[in-house]
XYZ file of C-alpha atoms in Angstrom:
554
model
C 0.000 0.000 0.000
C 1.363 3.406 -0.949
C 1.949 5.918 1.864
C -0.439 8.387 0.220
C -3.243 5.825 0.083
C -2.551 4.903 3.718
C -2.932 8.565 4.633
C -6.238 8.842 2.778
C -7.552 5.732 4.546
C -6.548 7.197 7.918
C -8.478 10.380 7.155
C -11.519 8.341 6.091
C -11.315 6.264 9.270
C -11.199 9.448 11.344
C -14.192 10.925 9.513
C -16.181 7.716 10.063
C -15.334 7.539 13.785
C -16.169 11.212 14.322
C -19.428 10.864 12.381
C -20.499 7.925 14.563
C -19.729 9.912 17.739
C -21.195 13.224 16.581
C -24.873 12.898 17.466
C -24.662 10.819 20.671
C -21.938 12.959 22.241
C -23.398 16.261 21.024
C -26.846 15.365 22.346
C -25.359 14.194 25.641
C -23.546 17.487 26.149
C -26.729 19.410 25.346
C -28.574 17.422 28.024
C -25.753 18.001 30.522
C -25.952 21.793 30.195
C -29.749 22.055 30.069
C -30.598 19.656 32.895
C -31.907 20.928 36.251
C -30.756 17.797 38.049
C -27.605 17.726 40.180
C -25.768 14.480 40.859
C -24.820 13.641 44.429
C -21.034 14.059 43.918
C -21.754 17.420 42.321
C -23.739 18.533 45.356
C -20.811 17.572 47.573
C -18.520 19.771 45.495
C -20.936 22.718 45.548
C -21.211 22.429 49.313
C -17.419 22.281 49.684
C -16.823 25.429 47.617
C -19.879 27.272 48.930
C -21.589 27.669 45.544
C -25.310 27.634 44.807
C -25.657 25.907 41.413
C -29.226 27.097 40.911
C -28.421 30.821 40.963
C -28.350 32.314 37.474
C -25.483 34.681 36.658
C -25.308 37.705 34.409
C -22.150 38.024 32.334
C -20.079 40.071 34.835
C -20.740 37.506 37.577
C -20.007 34.633 35.203
C -16.736 36.296 34.205
C -15.783 36.847 37.846
C -16.282 33.126 38.439
C -14.036 32.251 35.484
C -11.286 34.645 36.570
C -11.462 33.802 40.285
C -11.243 30.068 39.655
C -8.412 30.482 37.160
C -6.464 32.786 39.487
C -6.767 30.277 42.329
C -5.635 27.499 39.970
C -2.655 29.587 38.854
C -1.558 30.209 42.445
C -2.007 26.549 43.471
C -0.051 25.159 40.520
C 2.730 27.713 40.946
C 2.999 26.872 44.657
C 3.009 23.134 43.970
C 5.981 23.497 41.621
C 7.900 25.751 43.982
C 7.449 23.183 46.780
C 8.202 20.120 44.675
C 11.600 19.539 46.284
C 10.032 18.859 49.703
C 6.982 16.930 48.506
C 6.753 13.119 48.477
C 6.853 11.488 45.066
C 9.150 14.162 43.655
C 11.577 11.478 42.329
C 14.423 13.571 43.728
C 13.742 16.528 41.442
C 14.360 20.007 42.818
C 11.775 22.742 43.041
C 11.058 24.564 39.791
C 12.651 27.986 39.275
C 10.276 30.955 39.745
C 10.134 32.073 36.100
C 9.619 28.551 34.795
C 7.042 27.794 37.510
C 5.102 30.898 36.470
C 5.331 29.945 32.801
C 4.135 26.391 33.445
C 1.331 27.469 35.786
C 0.109 30.058 33.282
C 0.411 27.489 30.506
C -1.720 24.775 32.089
C -4.317 27.123 33.578
C -4.717 28.797 30.171
C -5.245 25.390 28.492
C -2.040 25.994 26.526
C 0.379 23.470 28.052
C 3.448 25.100 26.545
C 6.495 23.462 28.147
C 9.981 24.935 28.373
C 11.297 21.925 30.301
C 11.785 18.175 29.776
C 8.984 16.504 31.734
C 10.881 13.345 32.687
C 13.805 15.427 33.981
C 11.924 18.074 35.946
C 8.503 17.009 37.247
C 7.744 14.351 39.851
C 4.584 12.308 40.227
C 2.819 14.773 42.527
C 3.207 17.753 40.197
C 2.416 15.674 37.102
C -0.769 14.083 38.466
C -1.925 16.405 41.247
C -1.091 19.591 39.385
C -0.782 19.277 35.617
C -3.311 16.493 35.043
C -5.918 18.219 37.229
C -5.513 21.432 35.254
C -5.946 19.464 32.041
C -9.467 18.647 33.218
C -10.585 21.925 34.728
C -9.056 24.289 32.153
C -10.846 22.358 29.412
C -14.089 22.513 31.425
C -13.693 26.301 31.723
C -13.453 26.592 27.939
C -16.609 24.537 27.433
C -18.428 26.592 30.073
C -17.666 29.888 28.297
C -18.803 28.418 24.972
C -22.058 27.230 26.546
C -22.613 30.685 28.043
C -22.347 32.200 24.546
C -24.754 29.594 23.165
C -27.230 30.528 25.902
C -26.815 34.140 24.841
C -28.130 33.183 21.398
C -30.804 30.861 22.780
C -32.250 33.138 25.491
C -34.189 36.386 25.184
C -35.101 39.347 27.392
C -32.688 38.274 30.115
C -29.034 38.827 30.753
C -28.627 35.525 32.597
C -26.159 33.015 31.159
C -26.367 30.131 33.615
C -24.130 29.288 36.557
C -20.382 29.029 36.017
C -19.762 26.664 38.932
C -22.452 24.267 37.766
C -21.126 24.357 34.191
C -17.562 23.773 35.390
C -18.417 20.812 37.606
C -20.776 19.195 35.100
C -18.313 19.497 32.251
C -15.624 17.827 34.350
C -17.644 15.030 35.940
C -20.192 14.214 33.252
C -18.205 14.733 30.057
C -14.419 14.809 30.441
C -13.948 12.269 33.242
C -16.030 9.353 31.830
C -14.510 9.627 28.352
C -11.033 9.893 29.857
C -11.456 6.691 31.871
C -12.528 4.749 28.783
C -9.875 6.386 26.634
C -7.092 5.647 29.126
C -7.986 1.943 29.020
C -7.712 2.009 25.225
C -4.303 3.701 25.408
C -3.027 1.200 27.979
C -4.175 -1.609 25.683
C -2.195 0.066 22.881
C 0.940 0.035 25.047
C 0.979 3.455 26.726
C 2.716 3.495 30.112
C 0.629 3.714 33.314
C 2.370 3.275 36.668
C 4.070 5.175 39.470
C 7.525 3.682 39.054
C 10.564 5.638 40.106
C 13.768 6.327 38.201
C 15.497 3.112 37.151
C 18.291 1.981 34.859
C 17.187 0.580 31.520
C 20.550 -0.119 29.879
C 24.014 1.083 29.020
C 24.580 3.021 25.838
C 27.720 4.631 24.392
C 29.624 3.992 27.584
C 27.009 5.648 29.819
C 23.982 4.611 31.845
C 20.490 5.192 30.477
C 17.867 5.892 33.132
C 14.134 6.326 32.845
C 11.198 7.049 35.112
C 7.667 5.769 34.902
C 4.451 7.623 35.525
C 0.678 7.777 35.093
C 1.146 8.528 31.405
C -1.997 7.041 29.828
C -4.348 8.879 32.179
C -2.601 12.179 31.464
C -2.243 11.472 27.742
C -5.961 10.927 27.252
C -7.071 14.166 28.899
C -4.302 16.182 27.245
C -5.740 15.153 23.862
C -9.438 15.056 24.796
C -9.285 18.456 26.493
C -7.145 19.879 23.650
C -4.542 20.703 26.271
C -1.308 19.451 24.745
C 1.922 19.162 26.633
C 3.610 15.862 27.291
C 4.660 13.649 30.164
C 7.978 13.207 28.366
C 10.044 15.749 26.496
C 9.453 14.045 23.131
C 5.705 14.483 23.698
C 3.424 12.309 21.549
C 6.453 11.158 19.528
C 7.621 9.222 22.601
C 6.842 5.484 22.451
C 5.585 5.539 26.053
C 3.004 8.187 25.090
C 2.180 7.096 21.544
C 3.490 3.601 20.771
C 2.108 2.806 17.309
C -0.064 3.831 14.393
C -3.283 2.724 16.120
C -2.618 4.797 19.236
C -1.681 7.716 16.979
C -4.999 7.566 15.134
C -6.908 7.224 18.408
C -5.171 10.277 19.869
C -6.080 12.347 16.797
C -9.673 11.151 17.239
C -9.622 12.332 20.866
C -8.306 15.753 19.807
C -11.155 16.299 17.340
C -13.971 14.564 19.230
C -15.456 17.223 21.523
C -14.782 20.313 19.347
C -16.686 18.802 16.420
C -19.470 17.386 18.634
C -20.025 20.770 20.296
C -21.540 22.032 17.042
C -24.334 19.492 17.565
C -24.722 20.752 21.133
C -24.975 24.294 19.783
C -27.655 23.314 17.263
C -29.713 21.496 19.885
C -29.526 24.316 22.421
C -30.556 27.039 19.934
C -33.393 24.849 18.664
C -32.014 24.303 15.141
C -29.660 21.370 14.499
C -29.154 22.661 10.955
C -27.387 25.723 12.393
C -24.974 23.298 14.031
C -24.459 21.492 10.736
C -23.533 24.782 9.040
C -20.829 25.444 11.645
C -19.720 21.806 11.420
C -19.453 22.035 7.636
C -17.308 25.151 7.879
C -14.949 23.503 10.359
C -14.750 20.300 8.316
C -13.960 22.083 5.032
C -11.034 23.948 6.602
C -9.741 20.867 8.441
C -9.865 18.624 5.361
C -8.349 21.359 3.185
C -5.442 21.926 5.541
C -4.867 18.168 5.904
C -4.748 17.720 2.120
C -2.347 20.650 1.722
C -0.065 19.379 4.465
C 0.113 15.865 3.030
C 0.770 17.270 -0.446
C 3.636 19.535 0.597
C 5.283 16.844 2.754
C 4.938 14.036 0.194
C 5.778 16.075 -2.909
C 8.863 17.918 -1.703
C 11.694 17.634 -4.245
C 15.288 16.534 -3.806
C 17.259 13.243 -3.865
C 17.016 12.658 -0.101
C 13.285 13.346 -0.058
C 12.668 11.082 -3.043
C 14.613 8.211 -1.474
C 12.674 8.579 1.789
C 9.329 8.883 0.000
C 8.876 12.463 1.128
C 9.989 14.888 3.833
C 10.738 12.381 6.620
C 13.081 14.635 8.635
C 11.781 15.053 12.173
C 9.082 12.403 11.774
C 8.742 9.023 13.460
C 8.979 6.065 11.062
C 6.175 4.287 12.927
C 3.788 7.096 11.943
C 5.254 8.130 8.611
C 4.463 11.290 6.692
C 0.707 10.703 6.610
C 0.240 10.029 10.329
C 2.510 12.943 11.218
C 0.803 15.370 8.820
C -2.706 14.520 10.019
C -1.583 14.910 13.631
C 0.183 18.224 12.942
C -2.904 19.735 11.296
C -5.245 18.445 14.011
C -3.083 19.772 16.822
C -2.624 23.262 15.305
C -6.214 23.718 14.093
C -7.243 22.968 17.673
C -5.680 24.413 20.801
C -4.017 21.092 21.604
C -0.325 21.610 20.977
C 0.662 17.962 21.385
C 3.125 16.927 18.684
C 4.229 13.574 17.280
C 6.885 15.154 15.044
C 9.079 18.264 15.008
C 7.273 21.024 13.165
C 10.557 22.841 12.648
C 11.658 19.989 10.370
C 8.642 20.280 8.103
C 9.064 21.873 4.698
C 8.822 25.652 4.542
C 5.224 25.508 3.339
C 4.413 22.719 5.804
C 5.607 24.839 8.716
C 3.550 27.702 7.337
C 0.427 25.516 7.353
C 0.891 24.740 11.044
C 1.371 28.445 11.754
C -1.666 29.497 9.742
C -3.784 26.844 11.452
C -3.174 28.559 14.780
C -3.487 32.044 13.323
C -6.989 31.313 12.026
C -7.929 31.346 15.690
C -7.872 27.561 16.085
C -11.510 27.220 15.091
C -11.510 24.267 12.698
C -12.611 22.621 14.901
C -10.644 24.538 17.511
C -10.093 23.892 21.176
C -12.601 22.387 23.583
C -15.094 25.247 23.929
C -12.772 27.893 22.524
C -13.192 26.548 18.996
C -16.971 26.882 19.134
C -17.056 30.372 20.592
C -14.308 31.481 18.200
C -16.305 30.176 15.239
C -19.488 31.856 16.495
C -17.617 35.155 16.727
C -16.555 34.648 13.107
C -20.176 33.904 12.211
C -21.206 37.224 13.750
C -18.555 38.998 11.652
C -19.705 37.162 8.493
C -23.341 38.121 9.120
C -22.287 41.733 9.651
C -20.340 41.776 6.376
C -23.292 40.227 4.528
C -25.571 42.913 5.978
C -23.230 45.625 4.736
C -23.212 44.147 1.244
C -27.011 44.078 0.895
C -27.821 47.137 2.993
C -29.773 45.245 5.645
C -29.452 45.177 9.441
C -27.438 42.024 10.174
C -29.133 39.297 12.211
C -27.929 35.941 13.469
C -30.262 33.400 15.069
C -32.917 36.065 15.515
C -30.554 38.502 17.245
C -29.595 41.848 15.730
C -25.880 42.450 15.357
C -25.642 46.113 16.217
C -22.845 48.482 17.160
C -22.408 47.031 20.630
C -22.212 43.420 19.427
C -19.811 44.105 16.581
C -17.473 46.029 18.907
C -17.245 43.025 21.219
C -16.606 40.715 18.239
C -13.967 43.068 16.792
C -12.150 43.352 20.121
C -12.125 39.562 20.362
C -10.494 39.320 16.930
C -7.846 41.962 17.670
C -6.513 40.605 20.964
C -4.562 37.589 19.751
C -2.924 39.153 16.654
C -1.840 42.130 18.744
C -0.179 39.839 21.291
C 1.503 37.672 18.654
C 2.863 40.427 16.455
C 3.883 42.820 19.248
C 5.707 40.177 21.305
C 7.416 38.789 18.184
C 8.593 42.253 17.126
C 9.780 43.032 20.647
C 11.699 39.740 20.935
C 13.475 40.271 17.637
C 14.365 43.874 18.436
C 16.147 43.072 21.692
C 19.694 41.683 21.825
C 19.147 38.729 24.172
C 16.221 36.624 22.782
C 17.791 35.921 19.345
C 20.645 34.095 21.103
C 18.091 31.367 21.897
C 17.614 30.707 18.178
C 19.556 27.824 16.641
C 18.613 28.969 13.134
C 18.958 32.315 11.415
C 17.124 33.920 8.518
C 13.538 33.080 7.620
C 13.508 29.855 9.644
C 14.783 31.600 12.776
C 12.073 34.231 12.385
C 9.500 31.443 12.066
C 10.700 29.958 15.372
C 9.981 33.190 17.248
C 6.697 33.824 15.421
C 5.579 30.256 16.092
C 6.390 30.499 19.811
C 4.220 33.568 20.393
C 1.501 32.351 18.014
C 1.364 29.109 19.963
C 1.312 30.893 23.314
C -1.235 33.610 22.557
C -3.583 31.164 20.795
C -3.381 28.739 23.733
C -1.929 26.019 21.531
C 1.294 25.042 23.264
C 3.111 23.249 20.448
C 6.684 24.278 19.677
C 8.470 24.736 16.379
C 11.628 23.317 18.008
C 15.029 24.842 17.489
C 14.264 27.587 20.028
C 15.576 27.549 23.596
C 12.534 28.977 25.344
C 13.762 28.187 28.868
C 15.059 31.690 29.523
C 13.728 34.378 31.797
C 12.607 36.453 28.796
C 10.668 33.727 27.030
C 9.259 32.179 30.211
C 7.882 35.554 31.284
C 6.659 36.964 27.967
C 5.160 33.728 26.661
C 3.503 33.252 30.062
C 1.926 36.704 29.764
C 0.881 35.996 26.171
C -0.821 32.767 27.288
C -2.780 34.407 30.109
C -3.833 37.451 28.087
C -4.576 35.332 25.015
C -6.843 33.063 27.057
C -8.763 35.393 29.333
C -9.036 38.701 27.465
C -11.032 37.068 24.621
C -13.295 35.461 27.220
C -14.199 38.926 28.509
C -15.528 39.908 25.086
C -17.217 36.539 24.509
C -19.174 36.779 27.753
C -19.979 40.465 27.206
C -21.351 39.563 23.761
C -23.335 36.692 25.271
C -24.908 39.021 27.846
C -25.801 41.572 25.170
C -27.440 38.916 22.985
C -29.351 37.333 25.850
C -30.951 40.681 26.714
C -32.380 41.216 23.214
C -35.902 40.631 21.993
C -35.943 38.075 19.149
C -36.332 39.451 15.630
C -38.844 37.509 13.516
C -37.480 35.892 10.367
C -38.594 37.465 7.095
C -37.978 36.746 3.413
C -34.978 39.091 3.563
C -33.312 37.302 6.493
C -29.962 35.691 5.687
C -30.364 31.902 5.965
C -27.402 31.018 8.147
C -28.078 27.278 8.019
C -27.457 27.070 4.258
C -24.246 26.077 2.409
C -24.041 29.617 1.007
C -23.496 31.006 4.501
C -20.952 28.290 5.297
C -19.027 29.350 2.191
C -19.227 33.002 3.255
C -17.956 32.018 6.699
C -14.979 30.105 5.261
C -14.084 33.099 3.097
C -14.406 35.513 6.018
C -12.070 33.395 8.162
C -9.399 33.069 5.475
C -9.540 36.743 4.498
C -9.307 38.035 8.071
C -6.388 35.727 8.922
C -4.681 36.473 5.618
C -4.907 40.241 5.965
C -3.682 40.045 9.541
C -0.774 37.631 9.256
C 0.316 37.540 5.605
C 3.194 40.057 6.041
C 4.610 38.044 8.946
C 4.162 34.737 7.106
C 5.885 36.230 4.051
C 8.990 36.946 6.161
C 9.107 33.414 7.558
C 7.634 30.190 6.141
C 6.611 31.593 2.756
C 10.094 32.976 2.123
C 11.629 29.684 3.231
C 9.258 27.640 1.083
C 9.860 29.724 -2.037
C 13.609 29.533 -1.540
C 13.612 25.723 -1.221
């Protein structure tokens, strides 16, 4: 079987698996967030934190809940790392330095999971399981909660109430993420992923030295890092490590986990707004972009010219032979079009155009299908922009799902769109203008520029993947990327929740013959065009200096 055909079959298998999961999971999540019933363990949690799950919140209160919980999580995870040296189960590792502890705490609380350290050489069992794995669950649940609040903004009328953040957080964790993670961890263990609490032990002698390795609860952390689109890795090699991703089957299953909830949330959206066809329109938009990017990535990696590439069957540098070009390309697109950031290959070793595809995937806003929760609310913001542009073209007041998109709403949407590009481009320009940061670059020219651009794009978009070739474990990068991750995560949430509150307070506008049909393929096409044009106008100059210049020069 040719490698290209194998790649096509993998994509078809993924599409089939996601299609089978789409309705049951989407409907389940809709029931979770519309139910009035509280499970007994949930009531115990509400009592412990002093929250009343039946009290409805307006958007400022909902936002305060998001920020208060995230701030407490940031402090706890930072403290846990700083105390690691005196905690049991530390495997003899010292406490984490202040700047790196801040960077890691910001990373995992922001659902980014950017890592400037080698996991197996820095973090013990307590920090890995009690700190990082816990944040993988709750940061993903926060993202879903904000997305659900925006959906309620479209679904509700004449009220500014968006639900209860604490109830949404707990339900998302206990009823959605935890059950799937338990089942998924069993599948990964069956595939050969490590799951134990072994200490550091010798595994052999190589090149005159001793090779040591430590075990860990890898499968349980691997499943939620993919399912929650968190990223990161128990080991430094991330999902390229055989203990995290042993074979082609585990690789395909991990890609499935990455895409599962973001795609299924479109069904949840359709059910909650009372029109499943609206969910299909958003799903179609996400699927077109995802399939298009996957095809482009496989083409550029398989078709690259040169004697070495032709002998290897394509651009195999930086890729695991057990996954090949197809498995690596599909994974790379899935992880950068979502906010996952896990990697099973080194993106820095991709062709110039291939590296540009990973960059552009993040710069679209990671909305195809995007992160858990963040992909849906990012796509709905884009839908608001598309409706507004369509209204300008025909001279009609824009409406979406019966809600008028006026000055107030479009300002919130515009502010949402401006936050991330401003962080990416400003931090990249600042890093390149100072004398110290460029010393961390192992490459010069267009590729070196791409390393810096990728780092801040990954951080501000809450992705967490790395281009490699950049030493980010410096005070400058730990601090600035940490700030980019926090601002890139929580500033957009402010505008999302403000928009949700504004929409929820409106009186529905009846549909007329002049109303734009947003459930039709025509609107999905308009939405795809809007996304590509906005990202292109914003990032094309920066891409032209990096991956495009490198690709054209190859």
